[in-house]
Amino acid sequence: MDHSAYSETYIRSILNDVKTIAMVGASANTIRPSYFAMKYLIKKGYRVIPVNPKEAGNEILGETVYASLDDIPAAVDMVDIFRNSEAAGTLTDEAIDLGAKVVWMQLGVQNPEAAKRAEAAGLRVVMDRCPKMEYGKLSGEWGWMGGNSGRISSKRGKLMGGRAQSLSIGVKRT
Amino acid sequence: MSLDDTPRFDTLAIHAGAQPDPTTGARATPIYQTTSFVFDDVDHAASLFGLQAFGNIYTRIMNPTQSVLEERIAALEGGTAALATASGHGAQLIIFHTLLQPGDEFIAVRQLYGGSINQFNHSFKKFDWNVVWADADDISSIEKAITKKTKLIFCESIANPGGLVTDLGAISKIARRAGVPLVVDNTLATPYLCRPIEHGADIVVHSLTKFIGGHGNSMGGMIVDAGSFNWSREGRYPTLSEPCESYNGMKLHETFGGIAFAIACRVLGLRDLGPCISPMNAFLIIQGLETLSLRMKKHCKNTIKVAEHLSEHKAVSWVSYAGLRGDRHHKLAKKYCPNGAGAVFTFGLKGGYEAGVKVVSGVEMISHLANIGDVRSLIIHPSSTTHRQLSEQQQIAAGAGPDVVRLSIGLEDAADIIADLDKALAEAG
Ligand SMILES: Cc1ncc(COP(=O)(O)O)c(C=O)c1O
């Protein structure tokens, strides 16, 4: 498919379908973008399993860190890649082997060949985007920082889990 | 319309940024007249202060009424994000504070609002941000002014007071070659008439006080981030590319990518300098914005009638309005402002300074005041008011010499505007 732009329907369906995300390149450093994204996605009801060989065996945000995708004992719906575009190639192949349904490459990360392989294997692919930002755009939170979500809606925003300052994209999670 | 359709301009002007309120379902944007917002818990507070979560803390930094206005203007300008401020000048202060260090230079095109000329020549000098002036009618003067210390180029899309149209495409090419952002003040055009980002601007700034609010009742400013500039390439913009001490060493550009400039303006500039917009003013400006295209169409329609009338008046020596066929900026106006050349322009009086003073006091319906972009028609004689701090030479260079009168044409019946001007011109002799 064309990866120059993604429709709202496409991104929404991915963020609605996935529950468990393996985050490759997750950092324990609280000011790194990957830490921000992991913390945010957990708050939105996803389980995020960190993957980082340097941190293997430690915990980040209460989740055990694994050295590789292979080591994760749970089923993974989506692999979120916080590594460079070249590394994203091998990681995409691992995600296919793992049976993941989605490969998501972060802002600045693009590997069109790997994307083709993943799509041929039936996976959905997003490149050069951040799931935190995309979630924020769909829920309405993006505008709280003056961000242009590129969408309009006459439907009421949905509060998340009884909190005043958290909006959801509509899926019930526990 | 489906979720995946891209809304058009008039739809965005009414809907962008404003989903119904999640708790009450209020359809119009509520005025969140509050200074502060409770945290859900301690971890939520920490996440907000650490910029890890989106959310409201304190109205000096953000407010939900304000954020509707911000997203709406970002959408209309085609930017990635925006930041509202207390005034247009407040917005300019924050932009420069984010991009310049003491000792740096910037290039400003001379054809500017007089208040900006003052801000750059005097107040910014105190921060050791040094203006180098160039000329919009001689693009090569901009290229020549570039030095290693240049950090940005500043111009207006349609310039106040002369109503001339700037060649944004040519200037943006110079900025690109020099590796500096182009900052465009789009106050006189509004995004309905001109969208500078489409012509290569990296940052758009507004005084919302004018046509966007449109009713002469609220001060406001806006910074729009095009998301296009690479702030980290040469380390010349350390506020964005280097570890930020007041956020534990976070690098703002690395963390926020295409909205990093807007974020830096908010979480450093607005937080520390303080010129925040009031929720009430944000509300009134949102209300104005909803009719922007209707108003701008009528503003332009009235203005061309008045300008054509004045250009044939015997007391008038010249009219500077890019919407007039034969005006030296008419070609640029057709290129950059195809929907109209705005509603602010100047004309010259054969009777000089004295006649100018008489005309502004002779009008009955048109208001003599220092503003533009109101539903009401406004008039001013710059050399005795807004531009009086400048030398005669500077006044002439800014298009505000002693014989110059500036008009901001409102939404009254054009025939009444013309009748009022005719009466004052006759009395001025
Ligand atoms: C072109 C332009 N830019 C900036 C400003 C400053 O805006 P404010 O008065 O909202 O500070 C003005 C005000 O007249 C203006 O006309």
JSON list of N, CA, C and O in Angstrom, two decimals, chain A residues 139-174:
[
{"chain": "A", "resi": 139, "resn": "SER", "atom": "N", "xyz": [-8.02, 10.82, 19.65]},
{"chain": "A", "resi": 139, "resn": "SER", "atom": "CA", "xyz": [-8.82, 10.99, 20.88]},
{"chain": "A", "resi": 139, "resn": "SER", "atom": "C", "xyz": [-9.23, 12.43, 21.11]},
{"chain": "A", "resi": 139, "resn": "SER", "atom": "O", "xyz": [-10.19, 12.70, 21.81]},
{"chain": "A", "resi": 140, "resn": "GLY", "atom": "N", "xyz": [-8.48, 13.37, 20.51]},
{"chain": "A", "resi": 140, "resn": "GLY", "atom": "CA", "xyz": [-8.75, 14.79, 20.76]},
{"chain": "A", "resi": 140, "resn": "GLY", "atom": "C", "xyz": [-7.72, 15.43, 21.68]},
{"chain": "A", "resi": 140, "resn": "GLY", "atom": "O", "xyz": [-7.72, 16.64, 21.87]},
{"chain": "A", "resi": 141, "resn": "GLU", "atom": "N", "xyz": [-6.83, 14.63, 22.28]},
{"chain": "A", "resi": 141, "resn": "GLU", "atom": "CA", "xyz": [-5.84, 15.20, 23.20]},
{"chain": "A", "resi": 141, "resn": "GLU", "atom": "C", "xyz": [-4.76, 16.02, 22.48]},
{"chain": "A", "resi": 141, "resn": "GLU", "atom": "O", "xyz": [-4.14, 16.88, 23.07]},
{"chain": "A", "resi": 142, "resn": "TRP", "atom": "N", "xyz": [-4.54, 15.70, 21.21]},
{"chain": "A", "resi": 142, "resn": "TRP", "atom": "CA", "xyz": [-3.46, 16.37, 20.45]},
{"chain": "A", "resi": 142, "resn": "TRP", "atom": "C", "xyz": [-3.66, 17.89, 20.45]},
{"chain": "A", "resi": 142, "resn": "TRP", "atom": "O", "xyz": [-2.72, 18.65, 20.57]},
{"chain": "A", "resi": 143, "resn": "GLY", "atom": "N", "xyz": [-4.91, 18.31, 20.32]},
{"chain": "A", "resi": 143, "resn": "GLY", "atom": "CA", "xyz": [-5.22, 19.73, 20.29]},
{"chain": "A", "resi": 143, "resn": "GLY", "atom": "C", "xyz": [-4.92, 20.43, 21.61]},
{"chain": "A", "resi": 143, "resn": "GLY", "atom": "O", "xyz": [-4.78, 21.64, 21.66]},
{"chain": "A", "resi": 144, "resn": "TRP", "atom": "N", "xyz": [-4.84, 19.65, 22.71]},
{"chain": "A", "resi": 144, "resn": "TRP", "atom": "CA", "xyz": [-4.55, 20.28, 24.00]},
{"chain": "A", "resi": 144, "resn": "TRP", "atom": "C", "xyz": [-3.18, 20.96, 24.01]},
{"chain": "A", "resi": 144, "resn": "TRP", "atom": "O", "xyz": [-2.91, 21.81, 24.84]},
{"chain": "A", "resi": 145, "resn": "MET", "atom": "N", "xyz": [-2.30, 20.53, 23.11]},
{"chain": "A", "resi": 145, "resn": "MET", "atom": "CA", "xyz": [-1.00, 21.19, 23.00]},
{"chain": "A", "resi": 145, "resn": "MET", "atom": "C", "xyz": [-0.95, 22.04, 21.74]},
{"chain": "A", "resi": 145, "resn": "MET", "atom": "O", "xyz": [0.12, 22.36, 21.23]},
{"chain": "A", "resi": 146, "resn": "GLY", "atom": "N", "xyz": [-2.11, 22.41, 21.21]},
{"chain": "A", "resi": 146, "resn": "GLY", "atom": "CA", "xyz": [-2.16, 23.24, 20.01]},
{"chain": "A", "resi": 146, "resn": "GLY", "atom": "C", "xyz": [-1.90, 22.47, 18.74]},
{"chain": "A", "resi": 146, "resn": "GLY", "atom": "O", "xyz": [-1.73, 23.06, 17.68]},
{"chain": "A", "resi": 147, "resn": "GLY", "atom": "N", "xyz": [-1.85, 21.13, 18.82]},
{"chain": "A", "resi": 147, "resn": "GLY", "atom": "CA", "xyz": [-1.53, 20.32, 17.65]},
{"chain": "A", "resi": 147, "resn": "GLY", "atom": "C", "xyz": [-2.70, 20.26, 16.66]},
{"chain": "A", "resi": 147, "resn": "GLY", "atom": "O", "xyz": [-3.86, 20.29, 17.06]},
{"chain": "A", "resi": 148, "resn": "ASN", "atom": "N", "xyz": [-2.36, 20.18, 15.37]},
{"chain": "A", "resi": 148, "resn": "ASN", "atom": "CA", "xyz": [-3.37, 20.07, 14.32]},
{"chain": "A", "resi": 148, "resn": "ASN", "atom": "C", "xyz": [-3.62, 18.59, 14.06]},
{"chain": "A", "resi": 148, "resn": "ASN", "atom": "O", "xyz": [-2.79, 17.90, 13.49]},
{"chain": "A", "resi": 149, "resn": "SER", "atom": "N", "xyz": [-4.78, 18.09, 14.47]},
{"chain": "A", "resi": 149, "resn": "SER", "atom": "CA", "xyz": [-5.06, 16.66, 14.35]},
{"chain": "A", "resi": 149, "resn": "SER", "atom": "C", "xyz": [-5.43, 16.30, 12.93]},
{"chain": "A", "resi": 149, "resn": "SER", "atom": "O", "xyz": [-5.44, 15.12, 12.57]},
{"chain": "A", "resi": 150, "resn": "GLY", "atom": "N", "xyz": [-5.81, 17.29, 12.11]},
{"chain": "A", "resi": 150, "resn": "GLY", "atom": "CA", "xyz": [-6.22, 17.02, 10.74]},
{"chain": "A", "resi": 150, "resn": "GLY", "atom": "C", "xyz": [-7.60, 16.41, 10.65]},
{"chain": "A", "resi": 150, "resn": "GLY", "atom": "O", "xyz": [-8.00, 15.87, 9.63]},
{"chain": "A", "resi": 151, "resn": "ARG", "atom": "N", "xyz": [-8.37, 16.45, 11.73]},
{"chain": "A", "resi": 151, "resn": "ARG", "atom": "CA", "xyz": [-9.71, 15.87, 11.67]},
{"chain": "A", "resi": 151, "resn": "ARG", "atom": "C", "xyz": [-10.69, 16.77, 12.41]},
{"chain": "A", "resi": 151, "resn": "ARG", "atom": "O", "xyz": [-10.30, 17.57, 13.25]},
{"chain": "A", "resi": 152, "resn": "ILE", "atom": "N", "xyz": [-11.97, 16.61, 12.09]},
{"chain": "A", "resi": 152, "resn": "ILE", "atom": "CA", "xyz": [-13.01, 17.33, 12.83]},
{"chain": "A", "resi": 152, "resn": "ILE", "atom": "C", "xyz": [-14.05, 16.30, 13.23]},
{"chain": "A", "resi": 152, "resn": "ILE", "atom": "O", "xyz": [-14.13, 15.22, 12.63]},
{"chain": "A", "resi": 153, "resn": "SER", "atom": "N", "xyz": [-14.85, 16.60, 14.25]},
{"chain": "A", "resi": 153, "resn": "SER", "atom": "CA", "xyz": [-15.90, 15.68, 14.66]},
{"chain": "A", "resi": 153, "resn": "SER", "atom": "C", "xyz": [-16.96, 16.41, 15.46]},
{"chain": "A", "resi": 153, "resn": "SER", "atom": "O", "xyz": [-16.64, 17.28, 16.27]},
{"chain": "A", "resi": 154, "resn": "SER", "atom": "N", "xyz": [-18.22, 16.03, 15.25]},
{"chain": "A", "resi": 154, "resn": "SER", "atom": "CA", "xyz": [-19.29, 16.62, 16.05]},
{"chain": "A", "resi": 154, "resn": "SER", "atom": "C", "xyz": [-19.72, 15.67, 17.16]},
{"chain": "A", "resi": 154, "resn": "SER", "atom": "O", "xyz": [-20.74, 15.86, 17.79]},
{"chain": "A", "resi": 155, "resn": "LYS", "atom": "N", "xyz": [-18.90, 14.60, 17.36]},
{"chain": "A", "resi": 155, "resn": "LYS", "atom": "CA", "xyz": [-19.19, 13.65, 18.44]},
{"chain": "A", "resi": 155, "resn": "LYS", "atom": "C", "xyz": [-18.45, 14.09, 19.70]},
{"chain": "A", "resi": 155, "resn": "LYS", "atom": "O", "xyz": [-17.32, 14.56, 19.63]},
{"chain": "A", "resi": 156, "resn": "ARG", "atom": "N", "xyz": [-19.08, 13.86, 20.84]},
{"chain": "A", "resi": 156, "resn": "ARG", "atom": "CA", "xyz": [-18.48, 14.21, 22.11]},
{"chain": "A", "resi": 156, "resn": "ARG", "atom": "C", "xyz": [-17.20, 13.39, 22.33]},
{"chain": "A", "resi": 156, "resn": "ARG", "atom": "O", "xyz": [-17.16, 12.21, 22.03]},
{"chain": "A", "resi": 157, "resn": "GLY", "atom": "N", "xyz": [-16.15, 14.03, 22.87]},
{"chain": "A", "resi": 157, "resn": "GLY", "atom": "CA", "xyz": [-14.95, 13.29, 23.23]},
{"chain": "A", "resi": 157, "resn": "GLY", "atom": "C", "xyz": [-15.26, 12.29, 24.33]},
{"chain": "A", "resi": 157, "resn": "GLY", "atom": "O", "xyz": [-16.23, 12.45, 25.07]},
{"chain": "A", "resi": 158, "resn": "LYS", "atom": "N", "xyz": [-14.48, 11.19, 24.40]},
{"chain": "A", "resi": 158, "resn": "LYS", "atom": "CA", "xyz": [-14.77, 10.14, 25.38]},
{"chain": "A", "resi": 158, "resn": "LYS", "atom": "C", "xyz": [-13.73, 10.15, 26.49]},
{"chain": "A", "resi": 158, "resn": "LYS", "atom": "O", "xyz": [-12.53, 9.99, 26.22]},
{"chain": "A", "resi": 159, "resn": "LEU", "atom": "N", "xyz": [-14.19, 10.29, 27.71]},
{"chain": "A", "resi": 159, "resn": "LEU", "atom": "CA", "xyz": [-13.27, 10.29, 28.84]},
{"chain": "A", "resi": 159, "resn": "LEU", "atom": "C", "xyz": [-12.78, 8.87, 29.11]},
{"chain": "A", "resi": 159, "resn": "LEU", "atom": "O", "xyz": [-13.50, 7.90, 28.92]},
{"chain": "A", "resi": 160, "resn": "MET", "atom": "N", "xyz": [-11.55, 8.79, 29.59]},
{"chain": "A", "resi": 160, "resn": "MET", "atom": "CA", "xyz": [-10.90, 7.49, 29.80]},
{"chain": "A", "resi": 160, "resn": "MET", "atom": "C", "xyz": [-10.91, 7.15, 31.28]},
{"chain": "A", "resi": 160, "resn": "MET", "atom": "O", "xyz": [-10.40, 7.93, 32.09]},
{"chain": "A", "resi": 161, "resn": "GLY", "atom": "N", "xyz": [-11.50, 6.03, 31.62]},
{"chain": "A", "resi": 161, "resn": "GLY", "atom": "CA", "xyz": [-11.36, 5.46, 32.97]},
{"chain": "A", "resi": 161, "resn": "GLY", "atom": "C", "xyz": [-11.63, 6.42, 34.11]},
{"chain": "A", "resi": 161, "resn": "GLY", "atom": "O", "xyz": [-10.90, 6.42, 35.10]},
{"chain": "A", "resi": 162, "resn": "GLY", "atom": "N", "xyz": [-12.68, 7.25, 34.00]},
{"chain": "A", "resi": 162, "resn": "GLY", "atom": "CA", "xyz": [-13.04, 8.09, 35.13]},
{"chain": "A", "resi": 162, "resn": "GLY", "atom": "C", "xyz": [-12.09, 9.24, 35.39]},
{"chain": "A", "resi": 162, "resn": "GLY", "atom": "O", "xyz": [-12.19, 9.92, 36.40]},
{"chain": "A", "resi": 163, "resn": "ARG", "atom": "N", "xyz": [-11.14, 9.46, 34.49]},
{"chain": "A", "resi": 163, "resn": "ARG", "atom": "CA", "xyz": [-10.20, 10.58, 34.68]},
{"chain": "A", "resi": 163, "resn": "ARG", "atom": "C", "xyz": [-10.66, 11.79, 33.87]},
{"chain": "A", "resi": 163, "resn": "ARG", "atom": "O", "xyz": [-11.17, 11.63, 32.76]},
{"chain": "A", "resi": 164, "resn": "ALA", "atom": "N", "xyz": [-10.47, 12.98, 34.43]},
{"chain": "A", "resi": 164, "resn": "ALA", "atom": "CA", "xyz": [-10.92, 14.19, 33.73]},
{"chain": "A", "resi": 164, "resn": "ALA", "atom": "C", "xyz": [-10.02, 14.51, 32.56]},
{"chain": "A", "resi": 164, "resn": "ALA", "atom": "O", "xyz": [-10.48, 14.98, 31.52]},
{"chain": "A", "resi": 165, "resn": "GLN", "atom": "N", "xyz": [-8.74, 14.30, 32.72]},
{"chain": "A", "resi": 165, "resn": "GLN", "atom": "CA", "xyz": [-7.79, 14.75, 31.70]},
{"chain": "A", "resi": 165, "resn": "GLN", "atom": "C", "xyz": [-7.23, 13.60, 30.90]},
{"chain": "A", "resi": 165, "resn": "GLN", "atom": "O", "xyz": [-6.03, 13.47, 30.71]},
{"chain": "A", "resi": 166, "resn": "SER", "atom": "N", "xyz": [-8.09, 12.71, 30.46]},
{"chain": "A", "resi": 166, "resn": "SER", "atom": "CA", "xyz": [-7.62, 11.61, 29.62]},
{"chain": "A", "resi": 166, "resn": "SER", "atom": "C", "xyz": [-8.76, 11.22, 28.70]},
{"chain": "A", "resi": 166, "resn": "SER", "atom": "O", "xyz": [-9.85, 10.90, 29.16]},
{"chain": "A", "resi": 167, "resn": "LEU", "atom": "N", "xyz": [-8.52, 11.28, 27.40]},
{"chain": "A", "resi": 167, "resn": "LEU", "atom": "CA", "xyz": [-9.56, 10.92, 26.43]},
{"chain": "A", "resi": 167, "resn": "LEU", "atom": "C", "xyz": [-9.20, 9.59, 25.78]},
{"chain": "A", "resi": 167, "resn": "LEU", "atom": "O", "xyz": [-8.02, 9.27, 25.61]},
{"chain": "A", "resi": 168, "resn": "SER", "atom": "N", "xyz": [-10.20, 8.80, 25.42]},
{"chain": "A", "resi": 168, "resn": "SER", "atom": "CA", "xyz": [-9.93, 7.51, 24.77]},
{"chain": "A", "resi": 168, "resn": "SER", "atom": "C", "xyz": [-10.42, 7.56, 23.33]},
{"chain": "A", "resi": 168, "resn": "SER", "atom": "O", "xyz": [-11.17, 8.46, 22.95]},
{"chain": "A", "resi": 169, "resn": "ILE", "atom": "N", "xyz": [-10.00, 6.59, 22.55]},
{"chain": "A", "resi": 169, "resn": "ILE", "atom": "CA", "xyz": [-10.50, 6.53, 21.18]},
{"chain": "A", "resi": 169, "resn": "ILE", "atom": "C", "xyz": [-11.73, 5.63, 21.11]},
{"chain": "A", "resi": 169, "resn": "ILE", "atom": "O", "xyz": [-12.22, 5.33, 20.04]},
{"chain": "A", "resi": 170, "resn": "GLY", "atom": "N", "xyz": [-12.21, 5.18, 22.23]},
{"chain": "A", "resi": 170, "resn": "GLY", "atom": "CA", "xyz": [-13.53, 4.58, 22.23]},
{"chain": "A", "resi": 170, "resn": "GLY", "atom": "C", "xyz": [-13.60, 3.12, 22.58]},
{"chain": "A", "resi": 170, "resn": "GLY", "atom": "O", "xyz": [-14.65, 2.60, 22.89]},
{"chain": "A", "resi": 171, "resn": "VAL", "atom": "N", "xyz": [-12.46, 2.41, 22.59]},
{"chain": "A", "resi": 171, "resn": "VAL", "atom": "CA", "xyz": [-12.51, 0.97, 22.88]},
{"chain": "A", "resi": 171, "resn": "VAL", "atom": "C", "xyz": [-12.51, 0.77, 24.39]},
{"chain": "A", "resi": 171, "resn": "VAL", "atom": "O", "xyz": [-11.76, 1.43, 25.11]},
{"chain": "A", "resi": 172, "resn": "LYS", "atom": "N", "xyz": [-13.35, -0.16, 24.86]},
{"chain": "A", "resi": 172, "resn": "LYS", "atom": "CA", "xyz": [-13.37, -0.46, 26.30]},
{"chain": "A", "resi": 172, "resn": "LYS", "atom": "C", "xyz": [-12.17, -1.33, 26.66]},
{"chain": "A", "resi": 172, "resn": "LYS", "atom": "O", "xyz": [-11.89, -2.32, 26.02]},
{"chain": "A", "resi": 173, "resn": "ARG", "atom": "N", "xyz": [-11.44, -0.93, 27.65]},
{"chain": "A", "resi": 173, "resn": "ARG", "atom": "CA", "xyz": [-10.31, -1.74, 28.12]},
{"chain": "A", "resi": 173, "resn": "ARG", "atom": "C", "xyz": [-10.38, -1.86, 29.62]},
{"chain": "A", "resi": 173, "resn": "ARG", "atom": "O", "xyz": [-10.98, -1.03, 30.29]},
{"chain": "A", "resi": 174, "resn": "THR", "atom": "N", "xyz": [-9.76, -2.90, 30.16]},
{"chain": "A", "resi": 174, "resn": "THR", "atom": "CA", "xyz": [-9.80, -3.05, 31.61]},
{"chain": "A", "resi": 174, "resn": "THR", "atom": "C", "xyz": [-8.49, -2.57, 32.22]},
{"chain": "A", "resi": 174, "resn": "THR", "atom": "O", "xyz": [-7.49, -2.56, 31.54]}
]
